Short mmCIF file of C-alpha atoms in Angstrom, two decimals:
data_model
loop_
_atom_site.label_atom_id
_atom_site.label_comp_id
_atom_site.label_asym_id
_atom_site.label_seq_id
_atom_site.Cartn_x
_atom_site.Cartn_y
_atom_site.Cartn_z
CA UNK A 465 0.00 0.00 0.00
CA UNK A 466 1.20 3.52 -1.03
CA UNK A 467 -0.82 5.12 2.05
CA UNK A 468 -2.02 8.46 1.42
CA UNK A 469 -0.09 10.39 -1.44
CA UNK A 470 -0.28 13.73 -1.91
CA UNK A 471 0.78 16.02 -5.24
CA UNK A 472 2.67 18.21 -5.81
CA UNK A 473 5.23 18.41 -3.09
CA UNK A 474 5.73 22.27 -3.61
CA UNK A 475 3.62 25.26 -5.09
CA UNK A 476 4.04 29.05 -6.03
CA UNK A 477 1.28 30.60 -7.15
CA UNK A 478 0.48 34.23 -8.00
CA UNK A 479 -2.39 35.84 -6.71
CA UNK A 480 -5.62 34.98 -8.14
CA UNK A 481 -4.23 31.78 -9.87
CA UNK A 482 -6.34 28.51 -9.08
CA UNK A 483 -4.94 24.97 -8.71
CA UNK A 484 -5.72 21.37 -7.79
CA UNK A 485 -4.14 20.20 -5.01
CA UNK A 486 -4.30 16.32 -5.38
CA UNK A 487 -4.81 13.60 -2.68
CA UNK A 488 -5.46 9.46 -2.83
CA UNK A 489 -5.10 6.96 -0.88
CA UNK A 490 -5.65 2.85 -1.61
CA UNK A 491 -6.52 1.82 1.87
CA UNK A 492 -9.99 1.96 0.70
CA UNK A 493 -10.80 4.76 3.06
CA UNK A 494 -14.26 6.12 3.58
CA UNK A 495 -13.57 9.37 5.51
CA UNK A 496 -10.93 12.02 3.99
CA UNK A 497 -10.12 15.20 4.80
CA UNK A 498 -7.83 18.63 4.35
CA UNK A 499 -5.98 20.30 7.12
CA UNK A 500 -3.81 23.26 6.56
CA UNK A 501 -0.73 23.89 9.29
CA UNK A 502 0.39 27.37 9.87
CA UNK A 503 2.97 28.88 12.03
CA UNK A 504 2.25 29.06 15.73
CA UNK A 505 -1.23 27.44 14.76
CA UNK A 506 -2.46 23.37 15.32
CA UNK A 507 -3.49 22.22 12.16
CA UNK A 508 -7.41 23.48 11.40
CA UNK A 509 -9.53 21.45 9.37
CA UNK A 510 -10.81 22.75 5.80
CA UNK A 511 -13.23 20.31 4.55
CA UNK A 512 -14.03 16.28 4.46
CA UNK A 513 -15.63 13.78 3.06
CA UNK A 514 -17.45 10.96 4.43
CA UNK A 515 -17.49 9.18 1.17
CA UNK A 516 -18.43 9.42 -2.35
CA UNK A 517 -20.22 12.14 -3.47
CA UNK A 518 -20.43 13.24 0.21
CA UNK A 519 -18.52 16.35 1.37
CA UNK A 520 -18.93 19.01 4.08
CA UNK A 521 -17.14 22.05 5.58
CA UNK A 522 -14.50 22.09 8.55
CA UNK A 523 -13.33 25.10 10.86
CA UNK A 524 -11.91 27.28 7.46
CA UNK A 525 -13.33 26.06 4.11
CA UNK A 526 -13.24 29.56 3.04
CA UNK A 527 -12.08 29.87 -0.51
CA UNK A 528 -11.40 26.16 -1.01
CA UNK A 529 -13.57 23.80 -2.77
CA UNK A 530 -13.96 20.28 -2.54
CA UNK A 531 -15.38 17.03 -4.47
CA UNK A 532 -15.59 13.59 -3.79
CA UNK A 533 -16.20 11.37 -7.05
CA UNK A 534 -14.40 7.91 -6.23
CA UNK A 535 -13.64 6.08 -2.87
CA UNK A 536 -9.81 6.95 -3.78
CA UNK A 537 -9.41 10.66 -4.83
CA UNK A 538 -10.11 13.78 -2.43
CA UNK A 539 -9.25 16.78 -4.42
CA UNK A 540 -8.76 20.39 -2.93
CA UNK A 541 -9.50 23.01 -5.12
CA UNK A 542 -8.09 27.05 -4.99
CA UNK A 543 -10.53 28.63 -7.07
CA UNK A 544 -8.58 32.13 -7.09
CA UNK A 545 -5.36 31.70 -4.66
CA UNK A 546 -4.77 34.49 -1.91
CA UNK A 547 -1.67 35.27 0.23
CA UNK A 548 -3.69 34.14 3.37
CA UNK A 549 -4.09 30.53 1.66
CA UNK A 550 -0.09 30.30 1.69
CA UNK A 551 0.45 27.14 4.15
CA UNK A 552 0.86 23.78 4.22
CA UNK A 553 -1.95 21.03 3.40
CA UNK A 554 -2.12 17.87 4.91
CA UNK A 555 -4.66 15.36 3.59
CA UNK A 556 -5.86 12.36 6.04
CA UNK A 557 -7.81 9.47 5.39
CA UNK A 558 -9.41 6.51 7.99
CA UNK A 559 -11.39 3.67 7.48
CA UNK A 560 -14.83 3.88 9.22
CA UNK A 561 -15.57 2.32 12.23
CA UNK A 562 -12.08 2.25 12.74
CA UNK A 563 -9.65 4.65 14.46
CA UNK A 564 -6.60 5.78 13.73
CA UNK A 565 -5.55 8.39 11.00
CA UNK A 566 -3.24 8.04 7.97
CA UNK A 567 -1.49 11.73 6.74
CA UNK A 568 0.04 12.26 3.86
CA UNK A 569 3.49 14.73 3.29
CA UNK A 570 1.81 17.37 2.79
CA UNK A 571 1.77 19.99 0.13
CA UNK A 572 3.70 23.53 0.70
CA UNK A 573 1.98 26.19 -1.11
CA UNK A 574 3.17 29.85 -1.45
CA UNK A 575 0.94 32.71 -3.10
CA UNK A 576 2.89 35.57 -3.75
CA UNK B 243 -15.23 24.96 20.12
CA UNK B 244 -12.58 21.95 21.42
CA UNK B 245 -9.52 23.86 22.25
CA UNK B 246 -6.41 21.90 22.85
CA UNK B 247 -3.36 22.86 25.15
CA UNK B 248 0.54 21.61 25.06
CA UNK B 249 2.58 22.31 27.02
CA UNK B 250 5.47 23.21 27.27
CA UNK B 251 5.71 24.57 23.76
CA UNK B 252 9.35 23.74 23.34
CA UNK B 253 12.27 21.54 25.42
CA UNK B 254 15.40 20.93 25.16
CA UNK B 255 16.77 17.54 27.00
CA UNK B 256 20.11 15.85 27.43
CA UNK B 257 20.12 12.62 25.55
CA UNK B 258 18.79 9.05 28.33
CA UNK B 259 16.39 11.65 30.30
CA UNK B 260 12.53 10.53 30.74
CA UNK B 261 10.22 13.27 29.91
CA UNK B 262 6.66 14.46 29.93
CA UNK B 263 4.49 16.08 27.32
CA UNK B 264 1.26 17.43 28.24
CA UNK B 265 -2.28 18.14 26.56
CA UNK B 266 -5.10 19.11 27.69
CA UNK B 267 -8.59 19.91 26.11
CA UNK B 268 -11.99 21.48 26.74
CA UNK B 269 -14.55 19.56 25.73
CA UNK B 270 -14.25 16.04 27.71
CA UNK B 271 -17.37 14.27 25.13
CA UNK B 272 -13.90 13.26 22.99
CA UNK B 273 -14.31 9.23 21.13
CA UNK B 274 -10.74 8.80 21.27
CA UNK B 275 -7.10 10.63 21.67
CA UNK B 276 -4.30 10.29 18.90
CA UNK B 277 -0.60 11.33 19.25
CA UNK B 278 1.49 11.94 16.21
CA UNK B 279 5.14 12.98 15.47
CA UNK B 280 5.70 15.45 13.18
CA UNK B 281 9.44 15.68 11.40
CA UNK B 282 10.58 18.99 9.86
CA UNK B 283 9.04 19.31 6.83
CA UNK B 284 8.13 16.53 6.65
CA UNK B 285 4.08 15.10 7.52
CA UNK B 286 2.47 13.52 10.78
CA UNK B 287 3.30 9.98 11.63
CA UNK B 288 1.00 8.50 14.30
CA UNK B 289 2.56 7.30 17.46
CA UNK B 290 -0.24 6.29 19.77
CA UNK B 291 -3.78 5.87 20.06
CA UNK B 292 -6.02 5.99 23.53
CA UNK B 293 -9.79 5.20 23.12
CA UNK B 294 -12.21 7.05 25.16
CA UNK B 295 -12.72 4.00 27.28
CA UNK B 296 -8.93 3.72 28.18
CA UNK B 297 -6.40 4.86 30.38
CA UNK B 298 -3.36 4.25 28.90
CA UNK B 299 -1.08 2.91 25.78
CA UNK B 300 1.96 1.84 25.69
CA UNK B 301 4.42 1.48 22.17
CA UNK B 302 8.55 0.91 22.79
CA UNK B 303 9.52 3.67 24.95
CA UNK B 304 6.61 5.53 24.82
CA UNK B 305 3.82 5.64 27.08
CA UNK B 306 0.23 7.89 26.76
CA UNK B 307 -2.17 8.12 29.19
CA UNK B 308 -5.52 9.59 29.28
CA UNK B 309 -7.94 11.19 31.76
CA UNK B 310 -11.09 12.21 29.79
CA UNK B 311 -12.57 13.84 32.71
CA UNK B 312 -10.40 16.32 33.79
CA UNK B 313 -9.42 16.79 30.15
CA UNK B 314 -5.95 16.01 30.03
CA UNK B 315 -3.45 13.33 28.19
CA UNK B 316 0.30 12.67 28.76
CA UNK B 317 2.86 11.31 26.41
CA UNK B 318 5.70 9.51 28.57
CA UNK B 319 8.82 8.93 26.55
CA UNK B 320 11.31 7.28 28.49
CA UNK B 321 15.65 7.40 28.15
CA UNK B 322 15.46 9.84 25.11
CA UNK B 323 17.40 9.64 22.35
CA UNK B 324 18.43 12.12 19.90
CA UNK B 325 16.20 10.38 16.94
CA UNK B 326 13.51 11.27 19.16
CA UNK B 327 13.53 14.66 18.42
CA UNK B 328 10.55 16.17 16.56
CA UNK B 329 7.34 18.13 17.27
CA UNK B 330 4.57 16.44 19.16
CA UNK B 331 0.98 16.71 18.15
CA UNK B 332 -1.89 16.16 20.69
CA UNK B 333 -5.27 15.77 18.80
CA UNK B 334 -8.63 14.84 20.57
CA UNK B 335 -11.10 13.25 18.35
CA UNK B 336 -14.83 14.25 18.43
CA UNK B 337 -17.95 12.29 17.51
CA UNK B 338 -17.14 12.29 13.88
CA UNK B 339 -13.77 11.94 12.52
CA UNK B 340 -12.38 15.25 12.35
CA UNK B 341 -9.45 15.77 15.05
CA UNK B 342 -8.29 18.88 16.68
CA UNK B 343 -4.90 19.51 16.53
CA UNK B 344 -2.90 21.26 19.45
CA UNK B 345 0.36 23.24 18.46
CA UNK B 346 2.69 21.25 19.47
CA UNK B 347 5.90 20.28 21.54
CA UNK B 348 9.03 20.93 19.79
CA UNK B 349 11.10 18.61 21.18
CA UNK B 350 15.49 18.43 21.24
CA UNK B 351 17.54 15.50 22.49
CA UNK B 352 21.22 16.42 22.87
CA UNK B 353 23.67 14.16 22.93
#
């Protein structure tokens, strides 16, 4: 099993740019989800997924969108990037009924 | 709102000493407790795990413990090493599956 992969490992964007940020993982995981990790803040949850075609808004889902169209793939989606979305995203997946969490690397994202 | 504590927020320990990291949280209606170590740059490898229903779990050298009511967990790692050194994430999980992250102990193991 890869886990949970995450791509790309890096991003610069200029503002108002959009991107994909990409996450999978093949542990056949219902529940996903997005944190992002600042400095001198615990990581705060953007949005999740509960499984296909379900998906529903954390603590700061603010000018992120999300889909969920297969078991596998939980995309994160920058519509039109912003300094304040400069951080780094974690994606996290878990099986239901069970309990402990599987992160990917993470993505680091600048916006100039 | 859960609202998670660590403390301290940094320490700095001569390598073979046992040490203490504490969390605390808020909102005592948690389903379980996770631990995770988190590398420089690098992403958040789980450590432990303590269900609701337990008091403590043990893995190697480390050591977690859990009191639900008063809100608090401890991670116990015992004769540190300097490969042990690395942040340490506290993070409460509520009724569904999203878990709330504390910011962390930075820890450093001299030699």
């Amino acid at each position: 099993n890869a886990g949970v992969t995450q791509t790309p490992k890096f991003q610069v964007l200029k503002t108002g740019q959009s991107m994909t940020l990409q996450c999978a993982q093949d542990m056949n995981h219902e529940y996903m989800s997005w944190y992002r990790q600042d400095p001198g803040m615990g990581l705060r949850l953007i949005h999740y997924s509960v499984g296909a075609g379900i998906t529903d808004q954390g603590e700061v889902p603010n000018g992120y969108n999300v889909s969920r169209s297969t078991t596998e793939d939980f995309p994160l989606r920058l519509l039109s990037a912003a300094p304040s979305q400069t951080s780094v995203y974690f994606c996290a997946s878990v099986r239901q009924g069970e309990n402990e969490q599987f992160f990917g690397p993470g993505t680091r994202l600048t916006v100039l | 709102k859960q609202e998670v504590t660590q403390i301290p927020a940094a320490l700095s320990v001569p390598e073979g000493e046992n040490l203490v990291l504490n969390c605390s949280f808020t909102d005592s209606a948690i389903y379980n407790l996770q631990w995770f170590r988190q590398d420089p740059g690098k992403g958040l490898t789980s450590l432990l795990l303590i269900q609701s229903s337990q008091r403590e779990q043990t893995s190697g050298r480390l050591n977690a413990s859990l009191d639900k009511s008063s809100g608090r967990s401890t991670l116990y790692i015992a004769a540190s090493q300097p490969g042990d050194s690395a942040t340490y994430l506290c993070a409460p999980r509520d009724s569904g599956y999203a878990l709330n992250f504390g910011k962390g102990t930075s820890l450093l193991v001299t030699p």
